[in-house]
């Protein structure tokens, strides 16, 4: 071996070692970034979504005979208040039985629900009297993540009929064997069924059979004649019809008529069975409403306003009034101005039901008894209100004691509005008023105590929120600073021309950080804090240590900034702030994305791009303006249009033919495998169009989801993740293969104009790749390859990477803006009610929350994947290290999901599957 060969080998070895060290550094940073962002994400649930429940209270019940022996609860799932109360086009009520109750037999009003307006939290509020934390929904519809008390648990016996998703939840939460449930099969909850009203007729039929059988069953007959019993009828047909056909549909309104007639029959059967003894109380309500486009979950009035009608034992008769003051015009619209309307909160229904049948108020209830609904003595109302106040005060005391026990005495700050002396004073005074027969004063005083106790409960529930938020913010700021410093250190030559000795971090800094960490850990240990608190509070310590040990880099960077002319610095700062503001505002106002895209369209005119590459500039302007139209359109799902979906499919096929023709002309020899792959992907798009149209037609005819369509849909979804890996790794072909595969799935998940969104977005991404290479050439940086000849490869040569320029900050901003556009471009998916179940009907129509949620989440992520794949190409064509890109993403405060999507994009663009035989080489 010659000396020259030896030097060459040594050079290659050094390059290899340098590459390996960079890769190891990236891997460590990647793992650390994942951990930090997992912690930040998990902190949300500890800070905002902890369970409000406490245990250890004593049951409280009214010490007077209740007016009713039994309670019948009708819950019409998904029923909107306006659709029930309003008159139809002929001036007739859709629910004549309920309207007759309002006018002649009982009391009525609106029940105000809370977000999330979903079935589980809605029923928990109705029957248990508290508002479940949001995270409990993710634990499952049929399971209880925490134990809680409910009216059903406190009853002597409860019989319930309806959906397994709801009834099972309360049966598992009850103690003993006094709760009996009758449910239909979960597969019956099919949005594509011919007639979903069968879900309600099943309940009515089973109740009729039950009471008929009870006459011949002495044991059952005896139980039915006990006191403190509950009948719970859960009616799911209205909700299912609303999702499938929209609340304005004939099916939804006819279902209301069916429920009204069924309730009338049930009331008649019950009254007859009990010999019209006048000891039955009836309540009719809904767990949540529904938007005009057939969804729920958010806080729109159509979702939060539900009907509440009650009659029977212990309930006031209708009260005629001359005038009523409300902030809405509903009374006039519904022609109910003359009948007194009494609005309540959904959690108030639980204490009302408990007082009617004389069972203890649910221990965790935060509902306030609506005494104006009660038809009883003033003494009963005052005693019931007093019981309600003591029951909520018990929760306050337990919550305060729990927090006091785990807080150092000198740090504990009690709730000042309700000290122990004031508690005793109000309780004694209320009891004194009752003895003196000053019932109105007693009720008023009890309400005051309840409001103070509820404020105190909220105070202690959020006691640690500020402390935790401060620690998380410190950690996040430290991590952002650390990532920024790594960029500065790795890609800027701050010490050019100056020989500076690298200073080691002082021992004082190390010892200080260790001391702080030990102090924080000891402090948390003394307060018996959960293990997650240790992570939130200790994580900022090593992060800020890593920041402060780079003090020299900070000093050099500040020195560099001072050399920048003030006018330039202020100008760049203003542009940066404006860009960030547009991103932030776009989370609340979609049209801000349009404003940003319009600015993007004008960007070539203020650069040399317009003079040097007019064709690319025109393409950029055209697709930017085209994409800018989407945020101005209605939220996806509100106006479904199958023909727009078909149009999107045809455009994809047309584009595919153009690309195929171009590839055949450009290549000397086109491999048969590649041609077959391209044709197969086009076929999958055609199949997607056919399945989507066929499924839409079948569901419109109420013939259900064809099995063949369902099988094809799942196969297309599965193949869409594999087929891109079979395509060549050349940049253009791989990206287009990814587009075709993902579009075939997206078409299946589309209901309207959103099917065009990924296509337009991808076209803009293709242009963006060319634009970035052109801007790089304008800076005098030579690009070794044309875009058409660049290949995705798993290994990259770090010697090709360069230092960062100001344009790279702009590229990072473009990435974040395109990701936000992918997120909000077709609707505000941060709102639960923007999800349209019709999107998944090609895959399944039987209610399955987690499967449906996963499919809709994939639909959301597809535009993300397209943007990330394009950016993978941008960093390759502009010779920019992926290491610094990951720093950019973190600095721009993007979520952990981007890290996964970046990995997925890398997999889709760089991996190559070989089915059989040797790989064939060809020229491009």
PDB file of C-alpha atoms in Angstrom, residues 635-794:
ATOM      1  CA  UNK A 635     -65.782  23.288   7.768  1.00  0.00           C
ATOM      2  CA  UNK A 636     -65.539  19.862   6.159  1.00  0.00           C
ATOM      3  CA  UNK A 637     -68.570  17.625   6.553  1.00  0.00           C
ATOM      4  CA  UNK A 638     -71.176  20.360   6.791  1.00  0.00           C
ATOM      5  CA  UNK A 639     -72.001  20.293   3.100  1.00  0.00           C
ATOM      6  CA  UNK A 640     -71.211  16.819   1.730  1.00  0.00           C
ATOM      7  CA  UNK A 641     -70.905  16.517  -2.046  1.00  0.00           C
ATOM      8  CA  UNK A 642     -70.003  13.133  -3.538  1.00  0.00           C
ATOM      9  CA  UNK A 643     -69.425  14.680  -6.980  1.00  0.00           C
ATOM     10  CA  UNK A 644     -66.546  16.800  -5.672  1.00  0.00           C
ATOM     11  CA  UNK A 645     -64.978  13.603  -4.333  1.00  0.00           C
ATOM     12  CA  UNK A 646     -65.347  11.994  -7.760  1.00  0.00           C
ATOM     13  CA  UNK A 647     -63.900  15.105  -9.351  1.00  0.00           C
ATOM     14  CA  UNK A 648     -60.846  14.896  -7.122  1.00  0.00           C
ATOM     15  CA  UNK A 649     -60.361  11.269  -8.147  1.00  0.00           C
ATOM     16  CA  UNK A 650     -60.558  12.155 -11.839  1.00  0.00           C
ATOM     17  CA  UNK A 651     -57.992  14.938 -11.399  1.00  0.00           C
ATOM     18  CA  UNK A 652     -55.633  12.497  -9.691  1.00  0.00           C
ATOM     19  CA  UNK A 653     -56.038  10.048 -12.590  1.00  0.00           C
ATOM     20  CA  UNK A 654     -55.459  12.800 -15.146  1.00  0.00           C
ATOM     21  CA  UNK A 655     -52.336  13.930 -13.320  1.00  0.00           C
ATOM     22  CA  UNK A 656     -51.164  10.310 -13.122  1.00  0.00           C
ATOM     23  CA  UNK A 657     -51.483   9.876 -16.880  1.00  0.00           C
ATOM     24  CA  UNK A 658     -49.468  13.053 -17.473  1.00  0.00           C
ATOM     25  CA  UNK A 659     -46.745  11.907 -15.080  1.00  0.00           C
ATOM     26  CA  UNK A 660     -46.683   8.418 -16.584  1.00  0.00           C
ATOM     27  CA  UNK A 661     -46.321   9.849 -20.085  1.00  0.00           C
ATOM     28  CA  UNK A 662     -43.539  12.157 -18.911  1.00  0.00           C
ATOM     29  CA  UNK A 663     -41.646   9.315 -17.242  1.00  0.00           C
ATOM     30  CA  UNK A 664     -41.874   7.089 -20.318  1.00  0.00           C
ATOM     31  CA  UNK A 665     -40.529   9.887 -22.537  1.00  0.00           C
ATOM     32  CA  UNK A 666     -37.759  10.831 -20.109  1.00  0.00           C
ATOM     33  CA  UNK A 667     -36.435   7.332 -19.469  1.00  0.00           C
ATOM     34  CA  UNK A 668     -34.551   5.313 -22.035  1.00  0.00           C
ATOM     35  CA  UNK A 669     -36.110   2.144 -20.688  1.00  0.00           C
ATOM     36  CA  UNK A 670     -39.078   1.964 -18.396  1.00  0.00           C
ATOM     37  CA  UNK A 671     -38.969  -1.121 -16.169  1.00  0.00           C
ATOM     38  CA  UNK A 672     -42.079  -3.265 -16.345  1.00  0.00           C
ATOM     39  CA  UNK A 673     -42.235  -3.514 -12.554  1.00  0.00           C
ATOM     40  CA  UNK A 674     -42.374   0.264 -12.217  1.00  0.00           C
ATOM     41  CA  UNK A 675     -45.022   0.536 -14.920  1.00  0.00           C
ATOM     42  CA  UNK A 676     -47.133  -2.152 -13.244  1.00  0.00           C
ATOM     43  CA  UNK A 677     -46.773  -0.432  -9.883  1.00  0.00           C
ATOM     44  CA  UNK A 678     -47.866   2.890 -11.335  1.00  0.00           C
ATOM     45  CA  UNK A 679     -50.859   1.295 -13.057  1.00  0.00           C
ATOM     46  CA  UNK A 680     -51.780  -0.603  -9.891  1.00  0.00           C
ATOM     47  CA  UNK A 681     -51.804   2.629  -7.894  1.00  0.00           C
ATOM     48  CA  UNK A 682     -54.011   4.240 -10.536  1.00  0.00           C
ATOM     49  CA  UNK A 683     -56.304   1.233 -10.277  1.00  0.00           C
ATOM     50  CA  UNK A 684     -56.521   1.704  -6.502  1.00  0.00           C
ATOM     51  CA  UNK A 685     -57.647   5.302  -7.093  1.00  0.00           C
ATOM     52  CA  UNK A 686     -60.329   4.060  -9.505  1.00  0.00           C
ATOM     53  CA  UNK A 687     -61.441   1.452  -6.975  1.00  0.00           C
ATOM     54  CA  UNK A 688     -61.595   4.114  -4.268  1.00  0.00           C
ATOM     55  CA  UNK A 689     -63.857   6.239  -6.443  1.00  0.00           C
ATOM     56  CA  UNK A 690     -66.131   3.306  -7.225  1.00  0.00           C
ATOM     57  CA  UNK A 691     -66.342   2.169  -3.611  1.00  0.00           C
ATOM     58  CA  UNK A 692     -67.027   5.695  -2.357  1.00  0.00           C
ATOM     59  CA  UNK A 693     -69.803   6.279  -4.879  1.00  0.00           C
ATOM     60  CA  UNK A 694     -71.289   2.821  -4.370  1.00  0.00           C
ATOM     61  CA  UNK A 695     -71.270   3.156  -0.590  1.00  0.00           C
ATOM     62  CA  UNK A 696     -72.834   6.603  -0.752  1.00  0.00           C
ATOM     63  CA  UNK A 697     -75.577   5.290  -3.031  1.00  0.00           C
ATOM     64  CA  UNK A 698     -76.198   2.215  -0.869  1.00  0.00           C
ATOM     65  CA  UNK A 699     -76.475   4.212   2.345  1.00  0.00           C
ATOM     66  CA  UNK A 700     -78.753   6.743   0.709  1.00  0.00           C
ATOM     67  CA  UNK A 701     -81.068   3.866  -0.219  1.00  0.00           C
ATOM     68  CA  UNK A 702     -80.752   2.531   3.356  1.00  0.00           C
ATOM     69  CA  UNK A 703     -79.267  -0.737   2.147  1.00  0.00           C
ATOM     70  CA  UNK A 704     -76.276  -0.616   4.503  1.00  0.00           C
ATOM     71  CA  UNK A 705     -72.559  -0.900   3.776  1.00  0.00           C
ATOM     72  CA  UNK A 706     -71.869  -3.616   1.167  1.00  0.00           C
ATOM     73  CA  UNK A 707     -69.419  -6.206   2.482  1.00  0.00           C
ATOM     74  CA  UNK A 708     -67.375  -6.139  -0.733  1.00  0.00           C
ATOM     75  CA  UNK A 709     -66.955  -2.362  -0.439  1.00  0.00           C
ATOM     76  CA  UNK A 710     -65.810  -2.750   3.138  1.00  0.00           C
ATOM     77  CA  UNK A 711     -63.214  -5.396   2.241  1.00  0.00           C
ATOM     78  CA  UNK A 712     -61.848  -3.353  -0.682  1.00  0.00           C
ATOM     79  CA  UNK A 713     -61.603  -0.242   1.512  1.00  0.00           C
ATOM     80  CA  UNK A 714     -59.523  -1.986   4.154  1.00  0.00           C
ATOM     81  CA  UNK A 715     -57.295  -3.559   1.497  1.00  0.00           C
ATOM     82  CA  UNK A 716     -56.669  -0.177  -0.129  1.00  0.00           C
ATOM     83  CA  UNK A 717     -55.788   1.283   3.268  1.00  0.00           C
ATOM     84  CA  UNK A 718     -53.341  -1.556   3.964  1.00  0.00           C
ATOM     85  CA  UNK A 719     -51.688  -1.427   0.524  1.00  0.00           C
ATOM     86  CA  UNK A 720     -51.395   2.378   0.629  1.00  0.00           C
ATOM     87  CA  UNK A 721     -48.758   2.047   3.338  1.00  0.00           C
ATOM     88  CA  UNK A 722     -46.714  -0.535   1.414  1.00  0.00           C
ATOM     89  CA  UNK A 723     -46.893   0.404  -2.271  1.00  0.00           C
ATOM     90  CA  UNK A 724     -44.710   3.559  -2.027  1.00  0.00           C
ATOM     91  CA  UNK A 725     -41.897   1.379  -0.674  1.00  0.00           C
ATOM     92  CA  UNK A 726     -41.896  -0.558  -3.961  1.00  0.00           C
ATOM     93  CA  UNK A 727     -41.362   2.534  -6.090  1.00  0.00           C
ATOM     94  CA  UNK A 728     -37.941   3.867  -7.205  1.00  0.00           C
ATOM     95  CA  UNK A 729     -36.127   6.121  -4.762  1.00  0.00           C
ATOM     96  CA  UNK A 730     -35.751   8.950  -7.243  1.00  0.00           C
ATOM     97  CA  UNK A 731     -37.223  12.047  -5.653  1.00  0.00           C
ATOM     98  CA  UNK A 732     -40.009  12.785  -8.110  1.00  0.00           C
ATOM     99  CA  UNK A 733     -41.194   9.200  -8.605  1.00  0.00           C
ATOM    100  CA  UNK A 734     -41.185   8.353  -4.896  1.00  0.00           C
ATOM    101  CA  UNK A 735     -43.108  11.471  -3.914  1.00  0.00           C
ATOM    102  CA  UNK A 736     -45.688  10.914  -6.621  1.00  0.00           C
ATOM    103  CA  UNK A 737     -46.080   7.286  -5.585  1.00  0.00           C
ATOM    104  CA  UNK A 738     -46.737   8.441  -2.013  1.00  0.00           C
ATOM    105  CA  UNK A 739     -49.342  10.921  -3.288  1.00  0.00           C
ATOM    106  CA  UNK A 740     -51.182   8.262  -5.314  1.00  0.00           C
ATOM    107  CA  UNK A 741     -51.275   5.794  -2.426  1.00  0.00           C
ATOM    108  CA  UNK A 742     -52.426   8.307   0.147  1.00  0.00           C
ATOM    109  CA  UNK A 743     -54.998   9.849  -2.198  1.00  0.00           C
ATOM    110  CA  UNK A 744     -56.658   6.469  -2.737  1.00  0.00           C
ATOM    111  CA  UNK A 745     -57.214   6.265   1.029  1.00  0.00           C
ATOM    112  CA  UNK A 746     -58.154   9.917   1.374  1.00  0.00           C
ATOM    113  CA  UNK A 747     -60.878   9.589  -1.257  1.00  0.00           C
ATOM    114  CA  UNK A 748     -62.436   6.785   0.794  1.00  0.00           C
ATOM    115  CA  UNK A 749     -62.406   9.064   3.831  1.00  0.00           C
ATOM    116  CA  UNK A 750     -63.818  12.131   2.054  1.00  0.00           C
ATOM    117  CA  UNK A 751     -67.359  13.459   1.868  1.00  0.00           C
ATOM    118  CA  UNK A 752     -66.921  16.678  -0.089  1.00  0.00           C
ATOM    119  CA  UNK A 753     -64.485  19.343  -1.217  1.00  0.00           C
ATOM    120  CA  UNK A 754     -61.771  18.198   1.186  1.00  0.00           C
ATOM    121  CA  UNK A 755     -60.872  15.439  -1.311  1.00  0.00           C
ATOM    122  CA  UNK A 756     -59.258  18.166  -3.444  1.00  0.00           C
ATOM    123  CA  UNK A 757     -57.170  19.525  -0.574  1.00  0.00           C
ATOM    124  CA  UNK A 758     -54.283  16.982  -0.521  1.00  0.00           C
ATOM    125  CA  UNK A 759     -54.008  17.183  -4.303  1.00  0.00           C
ATOM    126  CA  UNK A 760     -53.615  20.975  -4.337  1.00  0.00           C
ATOM    127  CA  UNK A 761     -51.345  20.847  -1.292  1.00  0.00           C
ATOM    128  CA  UNK A 762     -49.104  18.247  -2.973  1.00  0.00           C
ATOM    129  CA  UNK A 763     -48.855  20.288  -6.154  1.00  0.00           C
ATOM    130  CA  UNK A 764     -47.705  23.256  -4.101  1.00  0.00           C
ATOM    131  CA  UNK A 765     -45.215  20.995  -2.305  1.00  0.00           C
ATOM    132  CA  UNK A 766     -43.725  19.832  -5.623  1.00  0.00           C
ATOM    133  CA  UNK A 767     -43.293  23.454  -6.666  1.00  0.00           C
ATOM    134  CA  UNK A 768     -41.843  24.310  -3.260  1.00  0.00           C
ATOM    135  CA  UNK A 769     -39.065  21.760  -3.737  1.00  0.00           C
ATOM    136  CA  UNK A 770     -38.080  23.399  -7.031  1.00  0.00           C
ATOM    137  CA  UNK A 771     -38.397  26.884  -5.554  1.00  0.00           C
ATOM    138  CA  UNK A 772     -36.034  26.081  -2.699  1.00  0.00           C
ATOM    139  CA  UNK A 773     -33.382  24.679  -5.000  1.00  0.00           C
ATOM    140  CA  UNK A 774     -33.669  27.774  -7.178  1.00  0.00           C
ATOM    141  CA  UNK A 775     -33.271  30.132  -4.198  1.00  0.00           C
ATOM    142  CA  UNK A 776     -30.205  28.163  -3.102  1.00  0.00           C
ATOM    143  CA  UNK A 777     -28.610  28.658  -6.509  1.00  0.00           C
ATOM    144  CA  UNK A 778     -29.298  32.395  -6.263  1.00  0.00           C
ATOM    145  CA  UNK A 779     -27.156  32.506  -3.126  1.00  0.00           C
ATOM    146  CA  UNK A 780     -24.243  31.117  -5.139  1.00  0.00           C
ATOM    147  CA  UNK A 781     -24.406  27.647  -3.607  1.00  0.00           C
ATOM    148  CA  UNK A 782     -23.939  25.051  -6.308  1.00  0.00           C
ATOM    149  CA  UNK A 783     -26.448  22.219  -6.493  1.00  0.00           C
ATOM    150  CA  UNK A 784     -24.782  19.086  -7.734  1.00  0.00           C
ATOM    151  CA  UNK A 785     -27.963  17.512  -9.110  1.00  0.00           C
ATOM    152  CA  UNK A 786     -31.186  18.550 -10.735  1.00  0.00           C
ATOM    153  CA  UNK A 787     -34.421  17.851  -8.879  1.00  0.00           C
ATOM    154  CA  UNK A 788     -35.365  15.175 -11.416  1.00  0.00           C
ATOM    155  CA  UNK A 789     -32.138  13.262 -10.783  1.00  0.00           C
ATOM    156  CA  UNK A 790     -32.001  13.501  -6.980  1.00  0.00           C
ATOM    157  CA  UNK A 791     -32.520  10.248  -5.107  1.00  0.00           C
ATOM    158  CA  UNK A 792     -33.664   9.566  -1.587  1.00  0.00           C
ATOM    159  CA  UNK A 793     -31.006   7.530   0.182  1.00  0.00           C
ATOM    160  CA  UNK A 794     -30.815   6.096   3.660  1.00  0.00           C
TER     161      UNK A 794
END
